[in-house]
């Protein structure tokens, strides 16, 4: 079984069940680890920081911050 833990430098894609909601390129490269700190919320709706990755998508030369739980590692198998 392959390792599905995501590290900086790994190829990733947005999980299939989320792809129908957002239009992102097929794959990207993890370039950093970060957190998203939710702000501008009413005091009664406070949220914890969201562990995320900064992902570079070379097909459209774009860099996005995406929650870790939304990504899936692309595993390349050698024969």
PDB file of N, CA and C in Angstrom:
ATOM      1  N   UNK A   1       0.843  -1.180   0.000  1.00  0.00           N
ATOM      2  CA  UNK A   1       0.000   0.000   0.000  1.00  0.00           C
ATOM      3  C   UNK A   1       0.889   1.244   0.000  1.00  0.00           C
ATOM      4  N   UNK A   2       0.487   2.279  -0.731  1.00  0.00           N
ATOM      5  CA  UNK A   2       1.298   3.483  -0.846  1.00  0.00           C
ATOM      6  C   UNK A   2       0.987   4.463   0.289  1.00  0.00           C
ATOM      7  N   UNK A   3       1.937   5.344   0.557  1.00  0.00           N
ATOM      8  CA  UNK A   3       1.802   6.353   1.597  1.00  0.00           C
ATOM      9  C   UNK A   3       0.938   7.499   1.055  1.00  0.00           C
ATOM     10  N   UNK A   4      -0.125   7.843   1.752  1.00  0.00           N
ATOM     11  CA  UNK A   4      -1.012   8.914   1.293  1.00  0.00           C
ATOM     12  C   UNK A   4      -0.794  10.216   2.058  1.00  0.00           C
ATOM     13  N   UNK A   5       0.202  10.250   2.940  1.00  0.00           N
ATOM     14  CA  UNK A   5       0.528  11.473   3.654  1.00  0.00           C
ATOM     15  C   UNK A   5       1.098  12.474   2.657  1.00  0.00           C
ATOM     16  N   UNK A   6       0.641  13.705   2.729  1.00  0.00           N
ATOM     17  CA  UNK A   6       1.073  14.737   1.794  1.00  0.00           C
ATOM     18  C   UNK A   6       2.222  15.536   2.406  1.00  0.00           C
ATOM     19  N   UNK A   7       3.279  15.726   1.603  1.00  0.00           N
ATOM     20  CA  UNK A   7       4.455  16.494   2.003  1.00  0.00           C
ATOM     21  C   UNK A   7       4.707  17.604   0.990  1.00  0.00           C
ATOM     22  N   UNK A   8       5.509  18.592   1.381  1.00  0.00           N
ATOM     23  CA  UNK A   8       5.911  19.640   0.449  1.00  0.00           C
ATOM     24  C   UNK A   8       6.636  18.980  -0.717  1.00  0.00           C
ATOM     25  N   UNK A   9       6.272  19.377  -1.935  1.00  0.00           N
ATOM     26  CA  UNK A   9       6.854  18.813  -3.146  1.00  0.00           C
ATOM     27  C   UNK A   9       5.997  17.733  -3.789  1.00  0.00           C
ATOM     28  N   UNK A  10       4.977  17.245  -3.089  1.00  0.00           N
ATOM     29  CA  UNK A  10       4.105  16.201  -3.640  1.00  0.00           C
ATOM     30  C   UNK A  10       3.141  16.765  -4.676  1.00  0.00           C
ATOM     31  N   UNK A  11       2.748  15.899  -5.603  1.00  0.00           N
ATOM     32  CA  UNK A  11       1.686  16.227  -6.548  1.00  0.00           C
ATOM     33  C   UNK A  11       0.356  15.929  -5.876  1.00  0.00           C
ATOM     34  N   UNK A  12      -0.603  16.841  -6.019  1.00  0.00           N
ATOM     35  CA  UNK A  12      -1.908  16.665  -5.385  1.00  0.00           C
ATOM     36  C   UNK A  12      -3.025  17.067  -6.351  1.00  0.00           C
ATOM     37  N   UNK A  13      -4.222  16.638  -6.013  1.00  0.00           N
ATOM     38  CA  UNK A  13      -5.425  17.035  -6.719  1.00  0.00           C
ATOM     39  C   UNK A  13      -6.518  17.278  -5.688  1.00  0.00           C
ATOM     40  N   UNK A  14      -7.509  18.066  -6.056  1.00  0.00           N
ATOM     41  CA  UNK A  14      -8.651  18.273  -5.173  1.00  0.00           C
ATOM     42  C   UNK A  14      -9.467  16.985  -5.183  1.00  0.00           C
ATOM     43  N   UNK A  15      -9.937  16.568  -4.015  1.00  0.00           N
ATOM     44  CA  UNK A  15     -10.712  15.330  -3.920  1.00  0.00           C
ATOM     45  C   UNK A  15     -11.874  15.348  -4.901  1.00  0.00           C
ATOM     46  N   UNK A  16     -12.130  14.182  -5.480  1.00  0.00           N
ATOM     47  CA  UNK A  16     -13.118  14.031  -6.543  1.00  0.00           C
ATOM     48  C   UNK A  16     -14.495  14.588  -6.167  1.00  0.00           C
ATOM     49  N   UNK A  17     -14.941  14.358  -4.939  1.00  0.00           N
ATOM     50  CA  UNK A  17     -16.273  14.812  -4.535  1.00  0.00           C
ATOM     51  C   UNK A  17     -16.379  16.337  -4.474  1.00  0.00           C
ATOM     52  N   UNK A  18     -15.239  17.042  -4.422  1.00  0.00           N
ATOM     53  CA  UNK A  18     -15.255  18.510  -4.395  1.00  0.00           C
ATOM     54  C   UNK A  18     -15.067  19.119  -5.774  1.00  0.00           C
ATOM     55  N   UNK A  19     -14.584  18.348  -6.734  1.00  0.00           N
ATOM     56  CA  UNK A  19     -14.293  18.876  -8.064  1.00  0.00           C
ATOM     57  C   UNK A  19     -15.528  19.404  -8.777  1.00  0.00           C
ATOM     58  N   UNK A  20     -16.707  18.876  -8.457  1.00  0.00           N
ATOM     59  CA  UNK A  20     -17.923  19.359  -9.111  1.00  0.00           C
ATOM     60  C   UNK A  20     -18.336  20.747  -8.612  1.00  0.00           C
ATOM     61  N   UNK A  21     -17.769  21.178  -7.470  1.00  0.00           N
ATOM     62  CA  UNK A  21     -18.114  22.479  -6.919  1.00  0.00           C
ATOM     63  C   UNK A  21     -17.120  23.575  -7.276  1.00  0.00           C
ATOM     64  N   UNK A  22     -15.880  23.188  -7.565  1.00  0.00           N
ATOM     65  CA  UNK A  22     -14.857  24.177  -7.879  1.00  0.00           C
ATOM     66  C   UNK A  22     -14.095  23.747  -9.129  1.00  0.00           C
ATOM     67  N   UNK A  23     -13.741  24.698  -9.935  1.00  0.00           N
ATOM     68  CA  UNK A  23     -13.011  24.406 -11.171  1.00  0.00           C
ATOM     69  C   UNK A  23     -11.528  24.712 -10.954  1.00  0.00           C
ATOM     70  N   UNK A  24     -10.769  23.655 -10.707  1.00  0.00           N
ATOM     71  CA  UNK A  24      -9.327  23.784 -10.543  1.00  0.00           C
ATOM     72  C   UNK A  24      -8.643  22.850 -11.531  1.00  0.00           C
ATOM     73  N   UNK A  25      -7.411  23.166 -11.900  1.00  0.00           N
ATOM     74  CA  UNK A  25      -6.676  22.254 -12.779  1.00  0.00           C
ATOM     75  C   UNK A  25      -6.568  20.864 -12.157  1.00  0.00           C
ATOM     76  N   UNK A  26      -6.224  19.886 -12.989  1.00  0.00           N
ATOM     77  CA  UNK A  26      -6.182  18.496 -12.540  1.00  0.00           C
ATOM     78  C   UNK A  26      -5.188  18.243 -11.414  1.00  0.00           C
ATOM     79  N   UNK A  27      -4.045  18.934 -11.429  1.00  0.00           N
ATOM     80  CA  UNK A  27      -3.034  18.653 -10.410  1.00  0.00           C
ATOM     81  C   UNK A  27      -2.236  19.910 -10.091  1.00  0.00           C
ATOM     82  N   UNK A  28      -1.601  19.858  -8.906  1.00  0.00           N
ATOM     83  CA  UNK A  28      -0.736  20.942  -8.471  1.00  0.00           C
ATOM     84  C   UNK A  28       0.394  20.386  -7.619  1.00  0.00           C
ATOM     85  N   UNK A  29       1.320  21.252  -7.253  1.00  0.00           N
ATOM     86  CA  UNK A  29       2.483  20.879  -6.459  1.00  0.00           C
ATOM     87  C   UNK A  29       2.419  21.618  -5.124  1.00  0.00           C
ATOM     88  N   UNK A  30       2.518  20.877  -4.026  1.00  0.00           N
ATOM     89  CA  UNK A  30       2.515  21.489  -2.699  1.00  0.00           C
ATOM     90  C   UNK A  30       3.833  22.240  -2.511  1.00  0.00           C
ATOM     91  N   UNK A  31       3.737  23.552  -2.213  1.00  0.00           N
ATOM     92  CA  UNK A  31       4.962  24.335  -2.051  1.00  0.00           C
ATOM     93  C   UNK A  31       5.164  24.843  -0.624  1.00  0.00           C
ATOM     94  N   UNK A  32       4.124  24.746   0.216  1.00  0.00           N
ATOM     95  CA  UNK A  32       4.284  25.199   1.591  1.00  0.00           C
ATOM     96  C   UNK A  32       3.107  24.708   2.427  1.00  0.00           C
ATOM     97  N   UNK A  33       3.304  24.765   3.736  1.00  0.00           N
ATOM     98  CA  UNK A  33       2.260  24.403   4.690  1.00  0.00           C
ATOM     99  C   UNK A  33       1.850  25.685   5.411  1.00  0.00           C
ATOM    100  N   UNK A  34       0.558  25.844   5.682  1.00  0.00           N
ATOM    101  CA  UNK A  34       0.078  27.057   6.329  1.00  0.00           C
ATOM    102  C   UNK A  34      -1.226  26.769   7.062  1.00  0.00           C
ATOM    103  N   UNK A  35      -1.839  27.796   7.625  1.00  0.00           N
ATOM    104  CA  UNK A  35      -3.175  27.673   8.209  1.00  0.00           C
ATOM    105  C   UNK A  35      -4.033  28.815   7.683  1.00  0.00           C
ATOM    106  N   UNK A  36      -5.311  28.547   7.552  1.00  0.00           N
ATOM    107  CA  UNK A  36      -6.274  29.582   7.208  1.00  0.00           C
ATOM    108  C   UNK A  36      -6.920  30.005   8.520  1.00  0.00           C
ATOM    109  N   UNK A  37      -6.873  31.296   8.794  1.00  0.00           N
ATOM    110  CA  UNK A  37      -7.472  31.812  10.018  1.00  0.00           C
ATOM    111  C   UNK A  37      -8.773  32.514   9.634  1.00  0.00           C
ATOM    112  N   UNK A  38      -9.908  31.886   9.926  1.00  0.00           N
ATOM    113  CA  UNK A  38     -11.194  32.492   9.569  1.00  0.00           C
ATOM    114  C   UNK A  38     -11.372  33.829  10.295  1.00  0.00           C
ATOM    115  N   UNK A  39     -11.816  34.822   9.539  1.00  0.00           N
ATOM    116  CA  UNK A  39     -12.050  36.139  10.138  1.00  0.00           C
ATOM    117  C   UNK A  39     -13.364  36.688   9.606  1.00  0.00           C
ATOM    118  N   UNK A  40     -13.719  37.841  10.075  1.00  0.00           N
ATOM    119  CA  UNK A  40     -14.959  38.504   9.668  1.00  0.00           C
ATOM    120  C   UNK A  40     -16.192  37.658   9.949  1.00  0.00           C
ATOM    121  N   UNK A  41     -16.131  36.874  11.009  1.00  0.00           N
ATOM    122  CA  UNK A  41     -17.287  36.079  11.424  1.00  0.00           C
ATOM    123  C   UNK A  41     -17.909  36.726  12.652  1.00  0.00           C
ATOM    124  N   UNK A  42     -19.211  36.581  12.797  1.00  0.00           N
ATOM    125  CA  UNK A  42     -19.830  37.079  14.033  1.00  0.00           C
ATOM    126  C   UNK A  42     -19.223  36.356  15.241  1.00  0.00           C
ATOM    127  N   UNK A  43     -19.151  37.004  16.384  1.00  0.00           N
ATOM    128  CA  UNK A  43     -18.524  36.396  17.572  1.00  0.00           C
ATOM    129  C   UNK A  43     -19.088  35.021  17.935  1.00  0.00           C
ATOM    130  N   UNK A  44     -20.351  34.794  17.694  1.00  0.00           N
ATOM    131  CA  UNK A  44     -20.947  33.505  18.056  1.00  0.00           C
ATOM    132  C   UNK A  44     -20.597  32.399  17.056  1.00  0.00           C
ATOM    133  N   UNK A  45     -19.935  32.739  15.963  1.00  0.00           N
ATOM    134  CA  UNK A  45     -19.583  31.753  14.940  1.00  0.00           C
ATOM    135  C   UNK A  45     -18.068  31.617  14.758  1.00  0.00           C
ATOM    136  N   UNK A  46     -17.329  31.664  15.826  1.00  0.00           N
ATOM    137  CA  UNK A  46     -15.881  31.545  15.739  1.00  0.00           C
ATOM    138  C   UNK A  46     -15.469  30.150  15.276  1.00  0.00           C
ATOM    139  N   UNK A  47     -14.409  30.092  14.469  1.00  0.00           N
ATOM    140  CA  UNK A  47     -13.890  28.820  13.961  1.00  0.00           C
ATOM    141  C   UNK A  47     -12.414  28.692  14.313  1.00  0.00           C
ATOM    142  N   UNK A  48     -11.969  27.453  14.450  1.00  0.00           N
ATOM    143  CA  UNK A  48     -10.554  27.196  14.678  1.00  0.00           C
ATOM    144  C   UNK A  48      -9.786  27.395  13.368  1.00  0.00           C
ATOM    145  N   UNK A  49      -8.478  27.655  13.445  1.00  0.00           N
ATOM    146  CA  UNK A  49      -7.667  27.735  12.229  1.00  0.00           C
ATOM    147  C   UNK A  49      -7.762  26.426  11.440  1.00  0.00           C
ATOM    148  N   UNK A  50      -7.656  26.515  10.121  1.00  0.00           N
ATOM    149  CA  UNK A  50      -7.787  25.359   9.238  1.00  0.00           C
ATOM    150  C   UNK A  50      -6.418  25.007   8.665  1.00  0.00           C
ATOM    151  N   UNK A  51      -5.904  23.809   8.993  1.00  0.00           N
ATOM    152  CA  UNK A  51      -4.622  23.359   8.452  1.00  0.00           C
ATOM    153  C   UNK A  51      -4.721  23.249   6.934  1.00  0.00           C
ATOM    154  N   UNK A  52      -3.762  23.848   6.233  1.00  0.00           N
ATOM    155  CA  UNK A  52      -3.846  23.956   4.780  1.00  0.00           C
ATOM    156  C   UNK A  52      -2.473  23.814   4.135  1.00  0.00           C
ATOM    157  N   UNK A  53      -2.504  23.677   2.809  1.00  0.00           N
ATOM    158  CA  UNK A  53      -1.293  23.687   1.993  1.00  0.00           C
ATOM    159  C   UNK A  53      -1.400  24.812   0.977  1.00  0.00           C
ATOM    160  N   UNK A  54      -0.258  25.392   0.633  1.00  0.00           N
ATOM    161  CA  UNK A  54      -0.166  26.313  -0.488  1.00  0.00           C
ATOM    162  C   UNK A  54       0.202  25.449  -1.687  1.00  0.00           C
ATOM    163  N   UNK A  55      -0.629  25.490  -2.741  1.00  0.00           N
ATOM    164  CA  UNK A  55      -0.449  24.613  -3.896  1.00  0.00           C
ATOM    165  C   UNK A  55      -0.277  25.467  -5.146  1.00  0.00           C
ATOM    166  N   UNK A  56       0.772  25.154  -5.924  1.00  0.00           N
ATOM    167  CA  UNK A  56       1.026  25.822  -7.201  1.00  0.00           C
ATOM    168  C   UNK A  56       0.458  24.968  -8.321  1.00  0.00           C
ATOM    169  N   UNK A  57      -0.373  25.569  -9.168  1.00  0.00           N
ATOM    170  CA  UNK A  57      -0.961  24.892 -10.319  1.00  0.00           C
ATOM    171  C   UNK A  57      -0.278  25.419 -11.586  1.00  0.00           C
ATOM    172  N   UNK A  58       0.684  24.666 -12.127  1.00  0.00           N
ATOM    173  CA  UNK A  58       1.455  25.167 -13.273  1.00  0.00           C
ATOM    174  C   UNK A  58       0.632  25.377 -14.547  1.00  0.00           C
ATOM    175  N   UNK A  59      -0.455  24.654 -14.719  1.00  0.00           N
ATOM    176  CA  UNK A  59      -1.222  24.789 -15.964  1.00  0.00           C
ATOM    177  C   UNK A  59      -1.849  26.174 -16.133  1.00  0.00           C
ATOM    178  N   UNK A  60      -2.122  26.854 -15.012  1.00  0.00           N
ATOM    179  CA  UNK A  60      -2.654  28.218 -15.122  1.00  0.00           C
ATOM    180  C   UNK A  60      -1.814  29.225 -14.334  1.00  0.00           C
ATOM    181  N   UNK A  61      -0.612  28.801 -13.922  1.00  0.00           N
ATOM    182  CA  UNK A  61       0.344  29.665 -13.218  1.00  0.00           C
ATOM    183  C   UNK A  61      -0.311  30.360 -12.025  1.00  0.00           C
ATOM    184  N   UNK A  62      -1.017  29.577 -11.201  1.00  0.00           N
ATOM    185  CA  UNK A  62      -1.757  30.117 -10.065  1.00  0.00           C
ATOM    186  C   UNK A  62      -1.341  29.400  -8.784  1.00  0.00           C
ATOM    187  N   UNK A  63      -1.321  30.120  -7.678  1.00  0.00           N
ATOM    188  CA  UNK A  63      -1.002  29.554  -6.376  1.00  0.00           C
ATOM    189  C   UNK A  63      -2.195  29.791  -5.449  1.00  0.00           C
ATOM    190  N   UNK A  64      -2.687  28.697  -4.833  1.00  0.00           N
ATOM    191  CA  UNK A  64      -3.860  28.782  -3.974  1.00  0.00           C
ATOM    192  C   UNK A  64      -3.601  28.120  -2.629  1.00  0.00           C
ATOM    193  N   UNK A  65      -4.285  28.600  -1.600  1.00  0.00           N
ATOM    194  CA  UNK A  65      -4.248  27.968  -0.290  1.00  0.00           C
ATOM    195  C   UNK A  65      -5.487  27.095  -0.174  1.00  0.00           C
ATOM    196  N   UNK A  66      -5.262  25.780   0.064  1.00  0.00           N
ATOM    197  CA  UNK A  66      -6.352  24.815   0.075  1.00  0.00           C
ATOM    198  C   UNK A  66      -6.277  23.993   1.362  1.00  0.00           C
ATOM    199  N   UNK A  67      -7.394  23.821   2.068  1.00  0.00           N
ATOM    200  CA  UNK A  67      -7.389  22.993   3.284  1.00  0.00           C
ATOM    201  C   UNK A  67      -6.864  21.583   2.994  1.00  0.00           C
ATOM    202  N   UNK A  68      -6.088  21.060   3.937  1.00  0.00           N
ATOM    203  CA  UNK A  68      -5.487  19.732   3.773  1.00  0.00           C
ATOM    204  C   UNK A  68      -6.537  18.654   3.516  1.00  0.00           C
ATOM    205  N   UNK A  69      -7.687  18.757   4.179  1.00  0.00           N
ATOM    206  CA  UNK A  69      -8.719  17.728   4.045  1.00  0.00           C
ATOM    207  C   UNK A  69      -9.359  17.715   2.662  1.00  0.00           C
ATOM    208  N   UNK A  70      -9.116  18.731   1.861  1.00  0.00           N
ATOM    209  CA  UNK A  70      -9.710  18.819   0.520  1.00  0.00           C
ATOM    210  C   UNK A  70      -8.796  18.253  -0.565  1.00  0.00           C
ATOM    211  N   UNK A  71      -7.577  17.865  -0.187  1.00  0.00           N
ATOM    212  CA  UNK A  71      -6.602  17.409  -1.172  1.00  0.00           C
ATOM    213  C   UNK A  71      -6.346  15.913  -1.089  1.00  0.00           C
ATOM    214  N   UNK A  72      -5.951  15.374  -2.218  1.00  0.00           N
ATOM    215  CA  UNK A  72      -5.581  13.965  -2.309  1.00  0.00           C
ATOM    216  C   UNK A  72      -4.225  13.888  -3.000  1.00  0.00           C
ATOM    217  N   UNK A  73      -3.336  13.088  -2.444  1.00  0.00           N
ATOM    218  CA  UNK A  73      -2.002  12.906  -3.016  1.00  0.00           C
ATOM    219  C   UNK A  73      -2.099  12.077  -4.295  1.00  0.00           C
ATOM    220  N   UNK A  74      -1.360  12.501  -5.312  1.00  0.00           N
ATOM    221  CA  UNK A  74      -1.265  11.714  -6.548  1.00  0.00           C
ATOM    222  C   UNK A  74      -0.079  10.776  -6.391  1.00  0.00           C
ATOM    223  N   UNK A  75      -0.348   9.499  -6.475  1.00  0.00           N
ATOM    224  CA  UNK A  75       0.698   8.484  -6.301  1.00  0.00           C
ATOM    225  C   UNK A  75       1.032   7.909  -7.670  1.00  0.00           C
ATOM    226  N   UNK A  76       2.302   7.981  -8.028  1.00  0.00           N
ATOM    227  CA  UNK A  76       2.764   7.447  -9.307  1.00  0.00           C
ATOM    228  C   UNK A  76       3.327   6.062  -9.053  1.00  0.00           C
ATOM    229  N   UNK A  77       2.777   5.091  -9.738  1.00  0.00           N
ATOM    230  CA  UNK A  77       3.221   3.706  -9.570  1.00  0.00           C
ATOM    231  C   UNK A  77       4.239   3.343 -10.638  1.00  0.00           C
ATOM    232  N   UNK A  78       5.295   2.677 -10.233  1.00  0.00           N
ATOM    233  CA  UNK A  78       6.297   2.190 -11.155  1.00  0.00           C
ATOM    234  C   UNK A  78       6.069   0.726 -11.389  1.00  0.00           C
ATOM    235  N   UNK A  79       6.249   0.294 -12.622  1.00  0.00           N
ATOM    236  CA  UNK A  79       6.080  -1.128 -12.932  1.00  0.00           C
ATOM    237  C   UNK A  79       7.421  -1.810 -12.997  1.00  0.00           C
TER     238      UNK A  79
END
